[in-house]
Short mmCIF file of C-alpha atoms and ligand atoms in Angstrom, two decimals:
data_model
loop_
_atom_site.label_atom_id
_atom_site.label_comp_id
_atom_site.label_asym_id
_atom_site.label_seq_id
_atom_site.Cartn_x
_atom_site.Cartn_y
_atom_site.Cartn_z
CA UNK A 47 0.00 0.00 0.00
CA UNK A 48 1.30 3.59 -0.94
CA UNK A 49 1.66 6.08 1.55
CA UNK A 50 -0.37 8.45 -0.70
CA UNK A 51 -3.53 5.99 -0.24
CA UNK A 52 -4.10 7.97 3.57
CA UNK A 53 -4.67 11.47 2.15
CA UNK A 54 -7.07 13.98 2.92
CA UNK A 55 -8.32 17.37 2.08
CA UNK A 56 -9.22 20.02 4.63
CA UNK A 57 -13.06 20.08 4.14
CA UNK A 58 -13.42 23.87 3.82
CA UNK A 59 -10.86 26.89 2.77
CA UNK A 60 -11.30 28.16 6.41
CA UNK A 61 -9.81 24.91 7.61
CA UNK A 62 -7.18 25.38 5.60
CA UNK A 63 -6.08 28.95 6.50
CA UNK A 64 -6.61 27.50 10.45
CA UNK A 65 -4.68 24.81 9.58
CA UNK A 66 -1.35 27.00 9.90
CA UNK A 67 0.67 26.14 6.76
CA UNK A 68 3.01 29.19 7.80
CA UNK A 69 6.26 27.86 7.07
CA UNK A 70 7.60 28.52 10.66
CA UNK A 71 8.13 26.03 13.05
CA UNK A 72 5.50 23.18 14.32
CA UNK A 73 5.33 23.68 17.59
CA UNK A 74 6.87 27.16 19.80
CA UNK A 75 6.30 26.26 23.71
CA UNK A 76 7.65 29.26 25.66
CA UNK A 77 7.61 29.31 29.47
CA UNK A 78 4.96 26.55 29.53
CA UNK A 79 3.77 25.89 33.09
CA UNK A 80 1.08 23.40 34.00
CA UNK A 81 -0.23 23.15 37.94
CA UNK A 82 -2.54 20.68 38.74
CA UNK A 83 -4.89 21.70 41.37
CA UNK A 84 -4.35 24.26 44.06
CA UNK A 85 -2.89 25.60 47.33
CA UNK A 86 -0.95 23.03 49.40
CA UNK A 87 -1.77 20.06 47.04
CA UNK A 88 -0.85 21.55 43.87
CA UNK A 89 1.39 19.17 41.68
CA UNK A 90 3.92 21.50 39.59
CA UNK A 91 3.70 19.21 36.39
CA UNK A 92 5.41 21.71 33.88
CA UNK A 93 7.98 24.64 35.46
CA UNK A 94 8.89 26.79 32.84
CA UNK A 95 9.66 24.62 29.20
CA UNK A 96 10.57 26.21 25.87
CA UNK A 97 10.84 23.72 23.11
CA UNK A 98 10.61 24.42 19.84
CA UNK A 99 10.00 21.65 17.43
CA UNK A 100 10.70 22.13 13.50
CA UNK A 101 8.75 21.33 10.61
CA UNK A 102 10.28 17.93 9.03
CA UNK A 103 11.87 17.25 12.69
CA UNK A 104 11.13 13.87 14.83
CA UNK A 105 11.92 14.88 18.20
CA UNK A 106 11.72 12.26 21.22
CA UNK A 107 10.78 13.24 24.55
CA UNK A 108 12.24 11.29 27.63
CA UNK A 109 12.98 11.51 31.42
CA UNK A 110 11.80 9.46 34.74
CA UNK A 111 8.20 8.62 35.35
CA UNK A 112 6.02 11.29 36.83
CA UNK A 113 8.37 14.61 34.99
CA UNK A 114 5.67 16.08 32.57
CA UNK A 115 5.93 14.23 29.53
CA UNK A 116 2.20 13.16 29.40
CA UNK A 117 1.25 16.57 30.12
CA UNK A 118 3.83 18.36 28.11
CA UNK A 119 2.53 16.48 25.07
CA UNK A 120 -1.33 16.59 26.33
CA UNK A 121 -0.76 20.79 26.13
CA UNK A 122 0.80 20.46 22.92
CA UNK A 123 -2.15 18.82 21.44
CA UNK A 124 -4.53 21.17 22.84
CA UNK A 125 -5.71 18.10 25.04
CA UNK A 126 -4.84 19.85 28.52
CA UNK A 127 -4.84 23.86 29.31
CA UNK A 128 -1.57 25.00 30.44
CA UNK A 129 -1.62 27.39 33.46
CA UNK A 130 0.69 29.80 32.27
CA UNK A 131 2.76 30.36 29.26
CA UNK A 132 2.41 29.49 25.36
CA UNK A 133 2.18 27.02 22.93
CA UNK A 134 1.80 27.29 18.99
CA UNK A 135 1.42 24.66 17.15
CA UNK A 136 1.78 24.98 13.12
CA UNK A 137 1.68 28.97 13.95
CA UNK A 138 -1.25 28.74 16.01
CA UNK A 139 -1.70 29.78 19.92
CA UNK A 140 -3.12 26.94 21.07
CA UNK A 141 -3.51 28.79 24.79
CA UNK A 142 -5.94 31.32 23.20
CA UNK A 143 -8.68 29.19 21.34
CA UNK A 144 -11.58 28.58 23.28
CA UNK A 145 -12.34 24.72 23.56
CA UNK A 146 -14.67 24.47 20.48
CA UNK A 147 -12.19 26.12 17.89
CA UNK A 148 -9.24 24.37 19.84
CA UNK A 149 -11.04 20.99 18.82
CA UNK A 150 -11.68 21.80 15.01
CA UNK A 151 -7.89 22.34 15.32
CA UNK A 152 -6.87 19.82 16.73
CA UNK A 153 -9.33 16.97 15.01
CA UNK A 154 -7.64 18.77 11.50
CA UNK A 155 -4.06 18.57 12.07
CA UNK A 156 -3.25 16.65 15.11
CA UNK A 157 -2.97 13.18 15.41
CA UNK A 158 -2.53 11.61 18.89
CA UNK A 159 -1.06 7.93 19.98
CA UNK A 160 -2.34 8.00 23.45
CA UNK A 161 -0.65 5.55 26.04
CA UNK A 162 -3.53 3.67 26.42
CA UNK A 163 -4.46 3.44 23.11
CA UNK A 164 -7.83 5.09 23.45
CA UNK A 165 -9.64 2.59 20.95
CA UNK A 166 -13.44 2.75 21.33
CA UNK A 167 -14.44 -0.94 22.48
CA UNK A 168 -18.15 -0.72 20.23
CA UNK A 169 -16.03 -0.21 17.28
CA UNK A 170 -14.19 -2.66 14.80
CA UNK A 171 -10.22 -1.28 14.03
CA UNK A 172 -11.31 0.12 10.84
CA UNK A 173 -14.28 2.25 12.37
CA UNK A 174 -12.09 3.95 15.54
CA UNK A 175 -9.36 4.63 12.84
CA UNK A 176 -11.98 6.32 10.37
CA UNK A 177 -12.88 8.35 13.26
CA UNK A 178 -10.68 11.83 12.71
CA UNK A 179 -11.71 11.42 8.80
CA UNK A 180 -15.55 11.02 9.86
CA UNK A 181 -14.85 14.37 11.94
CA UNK A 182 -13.24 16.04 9.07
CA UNK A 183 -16.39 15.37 7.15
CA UNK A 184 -15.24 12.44 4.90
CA UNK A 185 -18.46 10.60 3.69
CA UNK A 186 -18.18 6.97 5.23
CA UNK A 187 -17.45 4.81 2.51
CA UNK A 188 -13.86 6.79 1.80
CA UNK A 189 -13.11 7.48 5.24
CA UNK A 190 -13.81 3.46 5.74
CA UNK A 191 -11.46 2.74 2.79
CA UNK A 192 -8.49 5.14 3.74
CA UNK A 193 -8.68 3.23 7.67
CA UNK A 194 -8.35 0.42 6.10
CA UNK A 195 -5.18 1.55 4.04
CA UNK A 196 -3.58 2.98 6.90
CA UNK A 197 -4.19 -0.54 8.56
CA UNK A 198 -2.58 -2.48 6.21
CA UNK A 199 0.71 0.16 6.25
CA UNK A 200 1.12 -0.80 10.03
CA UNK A 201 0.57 -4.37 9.13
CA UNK A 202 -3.10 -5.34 10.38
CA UNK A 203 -5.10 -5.37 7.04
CA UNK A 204 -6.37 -8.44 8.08
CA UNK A 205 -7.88 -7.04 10.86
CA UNK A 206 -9.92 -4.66 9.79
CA UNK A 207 -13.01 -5.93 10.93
CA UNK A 208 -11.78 -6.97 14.52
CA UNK A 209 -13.06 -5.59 17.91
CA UNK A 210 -10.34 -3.71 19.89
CA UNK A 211 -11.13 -6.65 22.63
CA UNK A 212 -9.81 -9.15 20.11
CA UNK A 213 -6.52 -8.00 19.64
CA UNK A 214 -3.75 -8.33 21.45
CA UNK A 215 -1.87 -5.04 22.76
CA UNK A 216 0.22 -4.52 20.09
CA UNK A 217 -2.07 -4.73 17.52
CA UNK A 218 -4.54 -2.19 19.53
CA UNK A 219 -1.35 0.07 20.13
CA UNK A 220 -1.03 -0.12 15.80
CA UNK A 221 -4.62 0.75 15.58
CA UNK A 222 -3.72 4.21 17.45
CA UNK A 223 -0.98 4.32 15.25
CA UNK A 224 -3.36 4.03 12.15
CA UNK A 225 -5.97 6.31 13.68
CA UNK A 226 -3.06 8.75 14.00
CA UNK A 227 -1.91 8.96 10.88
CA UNK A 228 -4.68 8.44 8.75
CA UNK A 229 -5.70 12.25 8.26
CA UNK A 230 -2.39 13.28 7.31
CA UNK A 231 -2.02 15.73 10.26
CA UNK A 232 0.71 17.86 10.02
CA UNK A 233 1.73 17.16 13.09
CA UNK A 234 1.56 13.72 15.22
CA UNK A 235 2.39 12.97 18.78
CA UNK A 236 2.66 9.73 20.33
CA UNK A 237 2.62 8.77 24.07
CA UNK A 238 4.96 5.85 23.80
CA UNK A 239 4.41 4.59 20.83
CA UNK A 240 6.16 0.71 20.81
CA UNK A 241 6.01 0.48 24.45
CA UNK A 242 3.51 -2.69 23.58
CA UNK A 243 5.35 -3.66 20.43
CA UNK A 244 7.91 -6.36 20.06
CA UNK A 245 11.66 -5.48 18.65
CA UNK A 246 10.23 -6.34 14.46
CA UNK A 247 6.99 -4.08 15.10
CA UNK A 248 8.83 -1.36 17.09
CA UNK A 249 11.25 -1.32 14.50
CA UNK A 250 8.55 -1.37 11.49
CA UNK A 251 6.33 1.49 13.14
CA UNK A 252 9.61 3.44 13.67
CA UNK A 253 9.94 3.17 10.47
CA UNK A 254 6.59 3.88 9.30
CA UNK A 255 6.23 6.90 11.40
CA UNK A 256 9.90 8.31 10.53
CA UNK A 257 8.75 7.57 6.73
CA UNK A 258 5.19 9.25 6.32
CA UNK A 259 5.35 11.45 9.70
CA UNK A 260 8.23 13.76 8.55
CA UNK A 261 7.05 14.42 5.11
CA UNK A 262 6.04 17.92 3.56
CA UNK A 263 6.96 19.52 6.54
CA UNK A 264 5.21 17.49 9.31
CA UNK A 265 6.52 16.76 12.89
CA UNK A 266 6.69 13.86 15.08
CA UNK A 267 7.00 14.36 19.01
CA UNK A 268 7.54 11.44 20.43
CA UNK A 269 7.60 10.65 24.15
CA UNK A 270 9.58 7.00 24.45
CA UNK A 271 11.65 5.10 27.28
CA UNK A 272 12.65 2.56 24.47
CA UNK A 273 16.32 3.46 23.60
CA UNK A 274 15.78 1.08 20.87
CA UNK A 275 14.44 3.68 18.64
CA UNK A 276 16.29 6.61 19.58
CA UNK A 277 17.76 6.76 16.31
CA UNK A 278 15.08 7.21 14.74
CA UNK A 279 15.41 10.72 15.89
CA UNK A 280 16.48 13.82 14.94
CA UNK A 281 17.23 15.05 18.51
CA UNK A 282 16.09 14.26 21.73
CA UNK A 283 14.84 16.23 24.33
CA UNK A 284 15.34 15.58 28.25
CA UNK A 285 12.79 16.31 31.05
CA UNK A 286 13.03 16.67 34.55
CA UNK A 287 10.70 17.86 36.89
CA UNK A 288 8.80 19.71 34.80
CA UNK A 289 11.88 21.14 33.07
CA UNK A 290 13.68 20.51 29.81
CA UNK A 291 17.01 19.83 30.76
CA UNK A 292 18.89 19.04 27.96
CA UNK A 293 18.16 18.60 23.80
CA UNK A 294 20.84 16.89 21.97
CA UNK A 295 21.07 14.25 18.78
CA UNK A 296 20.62 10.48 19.52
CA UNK A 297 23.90 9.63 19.69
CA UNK A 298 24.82 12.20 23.05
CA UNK A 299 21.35 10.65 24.91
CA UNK A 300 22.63 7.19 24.46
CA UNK A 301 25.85 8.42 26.35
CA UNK A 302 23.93 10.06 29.20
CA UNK A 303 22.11 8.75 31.73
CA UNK A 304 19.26 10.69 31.69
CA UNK A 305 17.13 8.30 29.20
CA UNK A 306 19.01 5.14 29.86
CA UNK A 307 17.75 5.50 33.07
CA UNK A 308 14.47 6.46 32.75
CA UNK A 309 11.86 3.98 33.90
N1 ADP B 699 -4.78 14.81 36.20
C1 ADP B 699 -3.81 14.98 37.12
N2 ADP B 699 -4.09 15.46 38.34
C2 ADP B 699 -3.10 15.67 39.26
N3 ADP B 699 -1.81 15.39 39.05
C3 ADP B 699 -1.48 14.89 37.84
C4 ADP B 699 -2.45 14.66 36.81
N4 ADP B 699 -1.82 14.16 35.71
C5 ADP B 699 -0.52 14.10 36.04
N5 ADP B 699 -0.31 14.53 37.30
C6 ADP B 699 0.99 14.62 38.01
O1 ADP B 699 1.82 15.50 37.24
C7 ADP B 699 3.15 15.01 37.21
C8 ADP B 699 3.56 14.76 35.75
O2 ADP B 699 2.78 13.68 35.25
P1 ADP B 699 2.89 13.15 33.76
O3 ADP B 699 2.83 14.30 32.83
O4 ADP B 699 1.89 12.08 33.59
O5 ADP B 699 4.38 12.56 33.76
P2 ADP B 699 5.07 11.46 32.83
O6 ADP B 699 4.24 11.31 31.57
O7 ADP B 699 6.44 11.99 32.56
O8 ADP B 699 5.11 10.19 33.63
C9 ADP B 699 3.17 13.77 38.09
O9 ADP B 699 3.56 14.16 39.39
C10 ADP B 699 1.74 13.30 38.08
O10 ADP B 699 1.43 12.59 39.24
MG1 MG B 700 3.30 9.59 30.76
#
């Protein structure tokens, strides 16, 4: 199957203006903070990051358990609202769009592999993946038949018509994968993408993603503990405590022990 068979048009000339095709960089966060809660109990989740990620640019995200990645990427994605600071993504503020506008945006050129996989159980694999092409107003019948294109590209076209329930976690974690990338966003994040995939199918989604995830000036942010698939990157960004400590190529994070270690 050709890359080319997942493609998709932004439904209306608005979407397209929205959808940010400025030539600048993907995503700008500048003095991103995210508290959750308040007073006494407050958990500091993000302390001050600026990350910028470019067009064409796979950047991983790693550091210990509990350090902001989750969020960092949820506020990225226009998931979670960040207490202070910004974030544009593909030119756009994300931190001034009201929820509604914030959703169009995000439905149009954001796909997300969330670490649970957030499959819809009622669905078969073909139906959750048609889901952002159904919400960017593809008629059924081609959104069904682009899911099950981007199916067979991460190798489960013979599962098209299988429940979430009856797959194993892999395969759900390459349905998110599919669901991700089917509407061509232009920019895709993934909450630890292979953490369910053998060494062959970590290696083939790296791939995949590296391949049709970088292309005509898309990102990839990637947050991974798997040092297997570091070089897939172009650099790699360290977080600590809410804090990006260090960004540096693949080959300097091998040598440290920030993402060796991470858990
Ligand atoms: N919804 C939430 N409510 C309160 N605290 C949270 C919530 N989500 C995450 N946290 C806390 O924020 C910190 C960062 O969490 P998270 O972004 O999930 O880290 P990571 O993905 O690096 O493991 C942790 O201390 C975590 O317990
Ligand atoms: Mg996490």
């Amino acid at each position: 199957m050709q890359d080319g068979n997942i493609r998709v048009t932004p439904a209306t000339a608005a979407a397209s203006a929205a959808s940010g095709m400025t030539g600048g960089p993907a995503v700008v966060c500048a003095g991103l903070e995210k508290r959750y809660g308040e007073g006494a109990t407050a958990v500091h989740a993000l302390r001050g990051v600026d990350l910028t990620v470019q067009r064409g640019e796979l950047l991983m995200l790693v550091g210990p358990s509990g350090c902001g990645k989750t969020t960092l990427i949820s506020v990225m994605a226009g998931i979670l609202d960040a207490t202070d600071g910004t974030c544009r993504i593909l030119g756009q503020d994300m931190t001034a769009l009201a929820s509604r506008p914030r959703a169009a945006f995000r439905a149009r050129n954001i796909g997300f592999v969330f670490q649970a996989y957030n499959l819809n159980p009622a669905l078969t694999a073909a139906e959750n993946v048609s889901v952002p092409l159904r919400i960017c107003g593809a008629p059924v019948r081609e959104a069904m038949r682009r899911a099950e294109a981007a199916l067979d590209l991460v190798g489960l076209g013979d599962k098209t018509e299988s429940a979430p329930g009856d797959l194993s976690g892999g395969q759900q974690q390459r349905v998110a994968i599919a669901r991700a990338l089917v509407h061509e966003p232009q920019l895709i994040v993934c909450d630890e993408p292979t953490s369910a995939l053998d060494h062959a199918n970590g290696q083939r989604v790296m791939e995949l993603l590296r391949r049709v995830g970088t292309v005509d000036g898309r990102a990839l942010v990637i947050v991974t503990h798997d040092a297997r698939i570091f070089d897939f990157s172009d650099r790699i960004a360290e977080l600590d405590d809410g804090r990006v400590t260090r960004v540096g190529t693949p080959g300097a994070a091998r040598h440290s022990s920030g993402p060796s270690s991470a858990t």
